[in-house]
mmCIF file of C-alpha atoms in Angstrom:
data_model
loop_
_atom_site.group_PDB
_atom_site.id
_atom_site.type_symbol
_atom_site.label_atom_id
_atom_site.label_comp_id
_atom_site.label_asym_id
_atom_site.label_seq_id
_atom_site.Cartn_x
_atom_site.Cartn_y
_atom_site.Cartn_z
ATOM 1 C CA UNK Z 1 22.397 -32.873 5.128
ATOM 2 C CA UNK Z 2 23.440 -29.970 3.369
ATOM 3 C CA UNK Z 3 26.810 -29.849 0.936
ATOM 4 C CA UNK Z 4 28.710 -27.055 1.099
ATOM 5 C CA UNK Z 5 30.406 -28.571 -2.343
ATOM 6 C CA UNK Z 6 27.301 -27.715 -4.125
ATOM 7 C CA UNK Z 7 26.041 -24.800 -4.867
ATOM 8 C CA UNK Z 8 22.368 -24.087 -6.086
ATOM 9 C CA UNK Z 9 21.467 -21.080 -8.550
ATOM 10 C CA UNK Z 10 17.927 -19.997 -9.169
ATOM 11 C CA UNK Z 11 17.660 -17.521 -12.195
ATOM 12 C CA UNK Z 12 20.316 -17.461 -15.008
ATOM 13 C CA UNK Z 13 19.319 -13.839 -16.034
ATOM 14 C CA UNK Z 14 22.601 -12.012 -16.609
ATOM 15 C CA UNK Z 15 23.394 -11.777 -13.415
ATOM 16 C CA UNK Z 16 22.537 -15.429 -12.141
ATOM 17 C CA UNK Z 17 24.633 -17.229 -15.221
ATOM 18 C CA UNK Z 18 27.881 -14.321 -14.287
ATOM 19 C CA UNK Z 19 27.612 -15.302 -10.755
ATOM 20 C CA UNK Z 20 27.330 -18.970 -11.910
ATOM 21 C CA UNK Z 21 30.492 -18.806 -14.177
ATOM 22 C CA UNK Z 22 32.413 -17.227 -11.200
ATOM 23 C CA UNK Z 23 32.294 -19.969 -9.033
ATOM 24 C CA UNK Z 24 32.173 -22.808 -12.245
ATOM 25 C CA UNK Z 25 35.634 -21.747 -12.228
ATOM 26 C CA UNK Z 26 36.481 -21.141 -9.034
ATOM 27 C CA UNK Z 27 37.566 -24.756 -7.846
ATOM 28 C CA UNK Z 28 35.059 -23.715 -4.628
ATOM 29 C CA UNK Z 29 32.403 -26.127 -5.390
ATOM 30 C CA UNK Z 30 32.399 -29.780 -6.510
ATOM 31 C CA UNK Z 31 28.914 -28.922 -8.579
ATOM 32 C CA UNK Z 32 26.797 -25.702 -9.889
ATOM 33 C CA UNK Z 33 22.971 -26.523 -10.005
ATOM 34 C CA UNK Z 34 20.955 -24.281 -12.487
ATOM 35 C CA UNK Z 35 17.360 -23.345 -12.229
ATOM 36 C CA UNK Z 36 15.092 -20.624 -14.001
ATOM 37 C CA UNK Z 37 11.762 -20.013 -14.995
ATOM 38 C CA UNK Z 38 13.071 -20.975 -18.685
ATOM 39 C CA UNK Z 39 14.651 -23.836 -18.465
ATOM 40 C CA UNK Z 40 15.696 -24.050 -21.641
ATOM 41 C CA UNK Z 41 17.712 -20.816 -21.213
ATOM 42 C CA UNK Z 42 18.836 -22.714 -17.747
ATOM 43 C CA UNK Z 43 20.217 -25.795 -20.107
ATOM 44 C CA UNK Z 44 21.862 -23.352 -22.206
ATOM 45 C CA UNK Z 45 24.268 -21.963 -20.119
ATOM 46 C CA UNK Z 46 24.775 -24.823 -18.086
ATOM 47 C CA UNK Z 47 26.305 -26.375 -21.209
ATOM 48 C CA UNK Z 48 27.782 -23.678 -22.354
ATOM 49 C CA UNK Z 49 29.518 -22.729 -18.979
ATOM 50 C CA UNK Z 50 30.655 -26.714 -17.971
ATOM 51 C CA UNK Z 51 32.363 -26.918 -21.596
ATOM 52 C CA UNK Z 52 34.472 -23.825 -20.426
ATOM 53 C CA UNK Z 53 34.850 -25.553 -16.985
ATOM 54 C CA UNK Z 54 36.036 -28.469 -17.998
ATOM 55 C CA UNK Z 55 39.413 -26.793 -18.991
ATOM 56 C CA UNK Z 56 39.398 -25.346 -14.995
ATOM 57 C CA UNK Z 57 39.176 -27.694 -11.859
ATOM 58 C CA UNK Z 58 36.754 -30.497 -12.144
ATOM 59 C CA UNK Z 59 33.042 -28.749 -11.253
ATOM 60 C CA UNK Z 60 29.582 -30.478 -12.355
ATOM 61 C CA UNK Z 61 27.782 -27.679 -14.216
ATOM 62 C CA UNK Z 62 23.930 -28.551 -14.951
ATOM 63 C CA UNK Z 63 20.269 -27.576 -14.531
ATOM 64 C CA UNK Z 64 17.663 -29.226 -12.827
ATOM 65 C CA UNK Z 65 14.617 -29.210 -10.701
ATOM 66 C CA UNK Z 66 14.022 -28.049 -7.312
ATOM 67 C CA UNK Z 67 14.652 -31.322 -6.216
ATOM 68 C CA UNK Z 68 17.902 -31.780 -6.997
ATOM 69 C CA UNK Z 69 18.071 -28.493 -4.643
ATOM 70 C CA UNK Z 70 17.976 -30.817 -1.267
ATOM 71 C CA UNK Z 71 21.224 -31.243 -0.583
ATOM 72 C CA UNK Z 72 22.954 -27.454 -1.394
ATOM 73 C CA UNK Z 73 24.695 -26.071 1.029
ATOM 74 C CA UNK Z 74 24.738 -22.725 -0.416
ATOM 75 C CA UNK Z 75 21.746 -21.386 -2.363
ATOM 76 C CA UNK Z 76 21.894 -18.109 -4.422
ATOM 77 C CA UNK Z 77 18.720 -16.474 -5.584
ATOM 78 C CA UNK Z 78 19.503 -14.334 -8.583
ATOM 79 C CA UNK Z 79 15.746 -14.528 -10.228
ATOM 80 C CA UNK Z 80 14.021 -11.086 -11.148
ATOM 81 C CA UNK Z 81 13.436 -8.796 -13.518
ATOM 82 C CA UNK Z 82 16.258 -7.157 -14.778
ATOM 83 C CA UNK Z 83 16.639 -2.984 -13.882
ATOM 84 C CA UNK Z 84 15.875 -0.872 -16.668
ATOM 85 C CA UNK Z 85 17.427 2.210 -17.661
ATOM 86 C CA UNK Z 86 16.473 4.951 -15.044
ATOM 87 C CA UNK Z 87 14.813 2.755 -12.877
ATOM 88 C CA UNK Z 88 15.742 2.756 -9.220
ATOM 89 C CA UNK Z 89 16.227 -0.486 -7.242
ATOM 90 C CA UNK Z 90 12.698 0.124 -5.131
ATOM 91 C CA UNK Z 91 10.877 0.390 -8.266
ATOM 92 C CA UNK Z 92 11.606 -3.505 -8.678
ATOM 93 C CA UNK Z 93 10.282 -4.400 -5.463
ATOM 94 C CA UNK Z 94 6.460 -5.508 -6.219
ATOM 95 C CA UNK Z 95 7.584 -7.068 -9.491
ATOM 96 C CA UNK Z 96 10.402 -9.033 -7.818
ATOM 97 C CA UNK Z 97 8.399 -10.008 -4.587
ATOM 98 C CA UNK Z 98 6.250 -12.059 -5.906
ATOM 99 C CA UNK Z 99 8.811 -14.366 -8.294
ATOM 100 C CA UNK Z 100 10.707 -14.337 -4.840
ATOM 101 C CA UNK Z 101 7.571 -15.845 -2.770
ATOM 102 C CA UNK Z 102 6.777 -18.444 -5.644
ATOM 103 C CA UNK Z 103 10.588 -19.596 -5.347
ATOM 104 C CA UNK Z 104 10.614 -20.039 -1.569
ATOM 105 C CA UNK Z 105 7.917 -21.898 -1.500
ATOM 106 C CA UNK Z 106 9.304 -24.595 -3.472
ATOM 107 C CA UNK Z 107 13.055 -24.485 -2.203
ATOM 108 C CA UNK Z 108 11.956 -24.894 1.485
ATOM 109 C CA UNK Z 109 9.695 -27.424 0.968
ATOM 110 C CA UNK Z 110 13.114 -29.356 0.026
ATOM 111 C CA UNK Z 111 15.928 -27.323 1.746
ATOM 112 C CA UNK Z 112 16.062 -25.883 5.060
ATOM 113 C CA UNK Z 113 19.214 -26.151 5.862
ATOM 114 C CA UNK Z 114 21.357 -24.111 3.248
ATOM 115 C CA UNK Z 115 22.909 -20.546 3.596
ATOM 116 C CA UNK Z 116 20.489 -18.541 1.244
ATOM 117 C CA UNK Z 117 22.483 -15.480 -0.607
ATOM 118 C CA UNK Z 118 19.738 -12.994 -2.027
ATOM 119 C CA UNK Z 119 21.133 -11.020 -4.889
ATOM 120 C CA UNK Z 120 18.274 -9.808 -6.371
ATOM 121 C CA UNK Z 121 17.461 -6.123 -6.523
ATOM 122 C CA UNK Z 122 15.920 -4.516 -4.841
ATOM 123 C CA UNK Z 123 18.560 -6.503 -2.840
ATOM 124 C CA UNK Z 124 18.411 -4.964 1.326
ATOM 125 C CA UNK Z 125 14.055 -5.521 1.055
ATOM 126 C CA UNK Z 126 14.280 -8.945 -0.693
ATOM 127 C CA UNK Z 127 16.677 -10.296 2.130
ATOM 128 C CA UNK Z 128 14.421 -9.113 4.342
ATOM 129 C CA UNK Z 129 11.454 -10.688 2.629
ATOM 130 C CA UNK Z 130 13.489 -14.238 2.285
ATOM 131 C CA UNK Z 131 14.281 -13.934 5.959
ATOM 132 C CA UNK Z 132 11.014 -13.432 6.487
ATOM 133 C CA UNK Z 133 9.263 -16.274 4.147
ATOM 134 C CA UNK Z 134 11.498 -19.183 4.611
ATOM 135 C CA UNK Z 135 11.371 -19.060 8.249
ATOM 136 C CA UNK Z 136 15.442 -19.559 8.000
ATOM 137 C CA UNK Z 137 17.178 -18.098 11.483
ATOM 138 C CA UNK Z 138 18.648 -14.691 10.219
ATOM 139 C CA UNK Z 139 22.629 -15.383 10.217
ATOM 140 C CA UNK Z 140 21.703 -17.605 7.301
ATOM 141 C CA UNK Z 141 19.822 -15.723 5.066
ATOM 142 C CA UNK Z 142 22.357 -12.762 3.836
ATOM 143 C CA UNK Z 143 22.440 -10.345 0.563
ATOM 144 C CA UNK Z 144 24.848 -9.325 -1.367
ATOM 145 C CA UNK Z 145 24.396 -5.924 0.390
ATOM 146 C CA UNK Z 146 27.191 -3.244 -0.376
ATOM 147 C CA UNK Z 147 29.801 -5.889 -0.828
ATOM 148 C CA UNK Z 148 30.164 -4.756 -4.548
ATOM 149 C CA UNK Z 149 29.749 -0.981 -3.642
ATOM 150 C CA UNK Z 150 32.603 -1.572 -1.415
ATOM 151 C CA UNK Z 151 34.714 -2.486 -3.908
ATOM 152 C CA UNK Z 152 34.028 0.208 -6.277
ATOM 153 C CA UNK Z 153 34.994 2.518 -3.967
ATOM 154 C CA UNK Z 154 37.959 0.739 -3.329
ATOM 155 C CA UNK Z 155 38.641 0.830 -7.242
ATOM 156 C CA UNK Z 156 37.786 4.022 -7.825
ATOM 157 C CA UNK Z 157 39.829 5.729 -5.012
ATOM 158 C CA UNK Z 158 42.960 3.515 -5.241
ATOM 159 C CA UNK Z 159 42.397 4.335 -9.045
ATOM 160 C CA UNK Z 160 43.047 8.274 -7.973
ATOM 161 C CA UNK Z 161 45.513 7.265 -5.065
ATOM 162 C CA UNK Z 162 48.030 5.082 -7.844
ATOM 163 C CA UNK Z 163 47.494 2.878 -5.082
ATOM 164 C CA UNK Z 164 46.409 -1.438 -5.613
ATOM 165 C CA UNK Z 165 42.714 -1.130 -4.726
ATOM 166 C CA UNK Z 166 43.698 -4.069 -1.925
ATOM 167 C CA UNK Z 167 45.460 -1.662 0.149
ATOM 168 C CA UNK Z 168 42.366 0.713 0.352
ATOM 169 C CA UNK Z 169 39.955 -0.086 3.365
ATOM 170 C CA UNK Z 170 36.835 1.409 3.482
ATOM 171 C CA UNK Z 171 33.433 0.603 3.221
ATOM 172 C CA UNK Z 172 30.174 1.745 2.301
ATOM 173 C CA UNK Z 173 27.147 0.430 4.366
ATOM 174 C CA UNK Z 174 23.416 0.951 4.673
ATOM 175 C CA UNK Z 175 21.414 0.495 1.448
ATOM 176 C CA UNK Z 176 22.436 -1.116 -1.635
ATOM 177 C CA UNK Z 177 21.101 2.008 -3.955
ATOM 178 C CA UNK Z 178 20.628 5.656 -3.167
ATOM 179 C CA UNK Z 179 20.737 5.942 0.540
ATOM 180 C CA UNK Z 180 24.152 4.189 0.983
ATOM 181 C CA UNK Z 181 26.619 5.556 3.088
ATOM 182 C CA UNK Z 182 30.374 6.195 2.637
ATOM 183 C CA UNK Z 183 32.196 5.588 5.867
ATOM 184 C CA UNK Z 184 35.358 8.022 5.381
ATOM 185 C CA UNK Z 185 35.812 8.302 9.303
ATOM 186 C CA UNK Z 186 37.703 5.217 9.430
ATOM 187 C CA UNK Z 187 38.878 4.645 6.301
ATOM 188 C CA UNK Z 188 42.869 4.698 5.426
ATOM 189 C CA UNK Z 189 45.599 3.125 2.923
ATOM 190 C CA UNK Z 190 47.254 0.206 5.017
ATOM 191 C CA UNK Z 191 46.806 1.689 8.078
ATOM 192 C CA UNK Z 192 47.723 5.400 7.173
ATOM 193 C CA UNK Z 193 45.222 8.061 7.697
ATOM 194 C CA UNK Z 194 42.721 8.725 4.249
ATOM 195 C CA UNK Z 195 43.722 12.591 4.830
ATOM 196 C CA UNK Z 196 46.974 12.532 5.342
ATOM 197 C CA UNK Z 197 47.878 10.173 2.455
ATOM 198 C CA UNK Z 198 45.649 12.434 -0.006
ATOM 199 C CA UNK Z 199 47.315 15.542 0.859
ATOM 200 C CA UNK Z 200 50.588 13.753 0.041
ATOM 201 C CA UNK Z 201 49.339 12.634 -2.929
ATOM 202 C CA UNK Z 202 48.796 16.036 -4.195
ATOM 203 C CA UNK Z 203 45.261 16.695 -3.984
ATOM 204 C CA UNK Z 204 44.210 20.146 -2.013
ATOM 205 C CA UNK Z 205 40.505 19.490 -0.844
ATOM 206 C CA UNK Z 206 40.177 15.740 -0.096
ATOM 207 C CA UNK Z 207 36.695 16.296 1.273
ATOM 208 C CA UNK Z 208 35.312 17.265 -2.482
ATOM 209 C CA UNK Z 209 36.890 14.463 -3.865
ATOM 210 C CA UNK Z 210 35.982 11.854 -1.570
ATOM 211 C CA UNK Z 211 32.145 12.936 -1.725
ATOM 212 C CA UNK Z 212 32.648 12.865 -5.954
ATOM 213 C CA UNK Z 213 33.518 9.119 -5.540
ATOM 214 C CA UNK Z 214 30.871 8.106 -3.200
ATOM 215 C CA UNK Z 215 28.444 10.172 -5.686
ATOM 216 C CA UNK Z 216 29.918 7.985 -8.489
ATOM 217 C CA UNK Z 217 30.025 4.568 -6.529
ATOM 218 C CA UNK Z 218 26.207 5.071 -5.964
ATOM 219 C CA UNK Z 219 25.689 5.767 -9.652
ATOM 220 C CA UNK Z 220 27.521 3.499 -10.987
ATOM 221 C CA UNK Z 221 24.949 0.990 -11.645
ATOM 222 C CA UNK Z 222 22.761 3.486 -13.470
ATOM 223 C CA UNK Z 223 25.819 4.351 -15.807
ATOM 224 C CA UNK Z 224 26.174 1.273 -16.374
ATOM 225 C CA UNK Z 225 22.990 -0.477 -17.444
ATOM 226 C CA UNK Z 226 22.521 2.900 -19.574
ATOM 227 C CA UNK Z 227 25.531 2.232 -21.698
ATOM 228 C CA UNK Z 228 25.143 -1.891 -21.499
ATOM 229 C CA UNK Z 229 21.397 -2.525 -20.170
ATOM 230 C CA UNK Z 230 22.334 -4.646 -17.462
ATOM 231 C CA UNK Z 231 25.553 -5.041 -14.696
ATOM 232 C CA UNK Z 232 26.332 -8.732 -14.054
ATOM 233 C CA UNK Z 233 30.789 -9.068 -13.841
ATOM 234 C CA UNK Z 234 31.137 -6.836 -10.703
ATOM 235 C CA UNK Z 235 27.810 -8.655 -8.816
ATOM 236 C CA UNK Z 236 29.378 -12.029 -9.918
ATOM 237 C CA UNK Z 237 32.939 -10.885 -8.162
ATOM 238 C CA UNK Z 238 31.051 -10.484 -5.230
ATOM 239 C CA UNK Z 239 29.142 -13.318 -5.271
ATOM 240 C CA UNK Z 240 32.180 -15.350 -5.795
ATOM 241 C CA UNK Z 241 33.615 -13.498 -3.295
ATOM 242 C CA UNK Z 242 31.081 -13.786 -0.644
ATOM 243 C CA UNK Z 243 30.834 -18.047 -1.315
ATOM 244 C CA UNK Z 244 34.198 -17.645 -0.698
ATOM 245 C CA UNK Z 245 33.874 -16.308 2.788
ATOM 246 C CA UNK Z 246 31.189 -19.145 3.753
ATOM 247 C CA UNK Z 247 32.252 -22.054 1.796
ATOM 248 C CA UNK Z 248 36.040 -21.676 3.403
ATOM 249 C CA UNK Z 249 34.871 -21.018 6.777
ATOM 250 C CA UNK Z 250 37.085 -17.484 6.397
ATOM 251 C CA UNK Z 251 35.265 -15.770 8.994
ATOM 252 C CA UNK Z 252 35.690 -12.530 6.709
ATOM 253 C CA UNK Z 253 34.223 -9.457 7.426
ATOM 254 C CA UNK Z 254 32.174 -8.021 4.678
ATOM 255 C CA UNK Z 255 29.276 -5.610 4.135
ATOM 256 C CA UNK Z 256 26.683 -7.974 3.649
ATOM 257 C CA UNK Z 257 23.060 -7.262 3.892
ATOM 258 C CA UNK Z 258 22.042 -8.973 7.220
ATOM 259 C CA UNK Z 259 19.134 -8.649 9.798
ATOM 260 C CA UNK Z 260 20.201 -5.622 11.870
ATOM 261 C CA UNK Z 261 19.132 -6.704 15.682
ATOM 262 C CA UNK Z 262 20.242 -3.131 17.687
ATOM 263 C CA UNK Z 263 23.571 -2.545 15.612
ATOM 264 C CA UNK Z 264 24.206 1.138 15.348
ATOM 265 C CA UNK Z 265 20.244 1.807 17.061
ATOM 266 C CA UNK Z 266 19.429 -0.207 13.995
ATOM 267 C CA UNK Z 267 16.552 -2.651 14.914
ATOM 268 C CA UNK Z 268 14.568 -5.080 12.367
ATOM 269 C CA UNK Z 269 15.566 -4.656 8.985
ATOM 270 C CA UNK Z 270 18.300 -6.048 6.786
ATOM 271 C CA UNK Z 271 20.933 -3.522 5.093
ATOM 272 C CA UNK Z 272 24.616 -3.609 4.211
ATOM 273 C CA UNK Z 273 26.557 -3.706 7.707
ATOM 274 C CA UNK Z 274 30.402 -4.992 8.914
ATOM 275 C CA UNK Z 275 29.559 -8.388 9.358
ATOM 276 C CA UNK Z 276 31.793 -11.731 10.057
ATOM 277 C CA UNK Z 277 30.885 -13.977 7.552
ATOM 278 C CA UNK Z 278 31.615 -17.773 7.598
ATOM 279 C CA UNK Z 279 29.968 -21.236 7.365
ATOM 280 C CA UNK Z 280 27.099 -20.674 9.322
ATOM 281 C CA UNK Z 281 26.399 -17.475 7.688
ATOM 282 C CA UNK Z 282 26.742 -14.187 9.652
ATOM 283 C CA UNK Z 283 28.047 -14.919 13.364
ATOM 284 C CA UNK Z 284 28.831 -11.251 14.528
ATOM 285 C CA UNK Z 285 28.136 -7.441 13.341
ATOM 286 C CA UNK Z 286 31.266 -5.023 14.087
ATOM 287 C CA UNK Z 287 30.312 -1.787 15.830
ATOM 288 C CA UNK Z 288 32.813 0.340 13.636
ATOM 289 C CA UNK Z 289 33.126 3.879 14.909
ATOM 290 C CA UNK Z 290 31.258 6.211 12.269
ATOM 291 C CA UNK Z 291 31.152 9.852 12.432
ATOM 292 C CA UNK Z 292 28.060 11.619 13.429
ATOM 293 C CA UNK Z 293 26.870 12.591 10.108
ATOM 294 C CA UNK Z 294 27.779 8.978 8.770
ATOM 295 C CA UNK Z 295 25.847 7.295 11.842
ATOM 296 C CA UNK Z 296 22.749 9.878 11.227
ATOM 297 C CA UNK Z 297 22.779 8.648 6.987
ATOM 298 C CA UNK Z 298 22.901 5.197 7.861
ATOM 299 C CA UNK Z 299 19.953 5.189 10.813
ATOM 300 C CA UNK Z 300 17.841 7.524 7.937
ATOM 301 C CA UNK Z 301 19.215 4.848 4.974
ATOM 302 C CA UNK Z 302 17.530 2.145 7.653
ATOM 303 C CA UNK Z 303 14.620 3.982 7.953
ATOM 304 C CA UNK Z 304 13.895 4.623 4.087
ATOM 305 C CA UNK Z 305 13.901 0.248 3.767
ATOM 306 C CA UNK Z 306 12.125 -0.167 6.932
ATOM 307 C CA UNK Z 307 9.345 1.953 5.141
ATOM 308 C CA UNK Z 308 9.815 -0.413 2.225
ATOM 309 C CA UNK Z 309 9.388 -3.650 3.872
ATOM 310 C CA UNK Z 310 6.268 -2.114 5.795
ATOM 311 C CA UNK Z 311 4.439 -0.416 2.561
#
């Protein structure tokens, strides 16, 4: 039977030992299992992160063997090859496909009855390929989608709004990379309307702004692994964020990349969409109403990882 206390990591690249720090400290889980193609590297931050731990909540922090996998309840996979400067997200996809085949071969053989989180880039296509391998039903295999694009948007605009980022709701949906979508339509600062509280706020063409952040929010990766090499706090925030969501039963609606089954004319692939996320996974998609532009960018963002998965 799975625990939903312990929570299994597989790749401690920068992004799997963030994500695994997150919830170390988090007081979510009871025990953080580490695995990675070096596990020496896998040992390492164990260590190091339980020695911080210990000064948090009481959380068993430590690598191991698929094995030891059985009995997680929530299973991230964070193993790939990191993004290099000016690469896009697609370009990852044969290089990352096959670690992600080798990985599911040996975690089902042990596990098939934990939520799987994919969080490795090329991250809409990978879902879809996990889904697809592991032979999991589809409200339990989820990505990290545009949960973190989400809240960079949220940053950014309640950044230009003097407003706490909390208090902005909107969302961007579709593909985690170039294609994503900005859903202005139905966007607005607790409950007053985006427009309106712009124009108050002093700034004459809220249209050209708006598009500026979405242009940044979809860039911001690139910016940042050019300046750093690699992004790894903001994915762990959502990570945490998204165990959150399961582990607590919160029944929280997030953009998470899940198998689209006739959502928005959407049919057979997985991409960031409104989706109720609890312990089971993904129970519901909400049909938010999108403009006509923003519905015809997210049925083309579909159809550019539909051509993925298929080539």
């Amino acid at each position: 039977m799975a625990d939903m206390r312990k929570c299994g990591i597989i790749g401690t690249g920068n992004v799997g030992a963030a994500s695994a720090y997150t919830l170390a400290v988090s007081g979510l889980f009871s025990e953080v299992l580490l695995l990675d193609a070096d596990m020496h590297r896998a040992e390492g931050e164990a260590a190091d992160i339980a020695h911080g731990a210990a000064l948090r909540r009481p959380c068993r922090v430590h690598a191991g063997g698929y094995g030891d996998f059985a009995d997680c309840g929530l299973v991230i996979l964070a193993a790939g090859t990191n993004q290099r400067p000016g690469e896009t997200r697609e370009a990852l996809l044969g290089r990352n496909r096959a670690i992600l085949q080798s990985i599911l071969e040996q975690l089902t053989a042990v596990n098939r009855d934990a939520v799987l989180l994919v969080v490795s880039n090329p991250v809409d296509v990978l879902t879809g390929y996990t889904l697809e391998l592991s032979g999991f039903p589809a409200e339990r295999v989820i990505g990290s989608g545009t949960v973190l694009d989400t809240a960079r948007i949220k940053c950014l605009l309640g950044e230009k709004l003097g407003v706490d980022s909390r208090n902005v709701h909107a969302f961007m949906l579709g593909e985690h990379g170039d294609s994503e979508v900005a859903v202005w339509s139905s966007a607005n600062i607790s409950g007053a309307d985006l427009d309106d509280f712009c124009l108050a706020a002093g700034i004459d063409d809220p249209e050209s702004m708006l598009a500026s952040l979405a242009r940044e929010v979809t860039h911001a990766a690139y910016d940042i692994i050019e300046r750093k090499g690699a992004t790894c706090y903001g994915i762990a925030m959502a990570v945490r964020r998204i165990a959150e969501a399961i582990i607590r039963d919160e029944h929280a609606v997030l953009p998470v990349s899940t198998l689209a089954r006739g959502a928005y004319g959407i049919e057979g692939v997985c991409l960031g969409l409104p989706a109720v996320v609890g312990r089971s996974g993904v129970s519901q998609v909400l049909d938010l109403p999108l403009s006509r532009d923003e519905t015809e960018r997210l049925l083309a963002s579909a159809h550019k990882l539909k051509t993925l998965m298929e080539g």
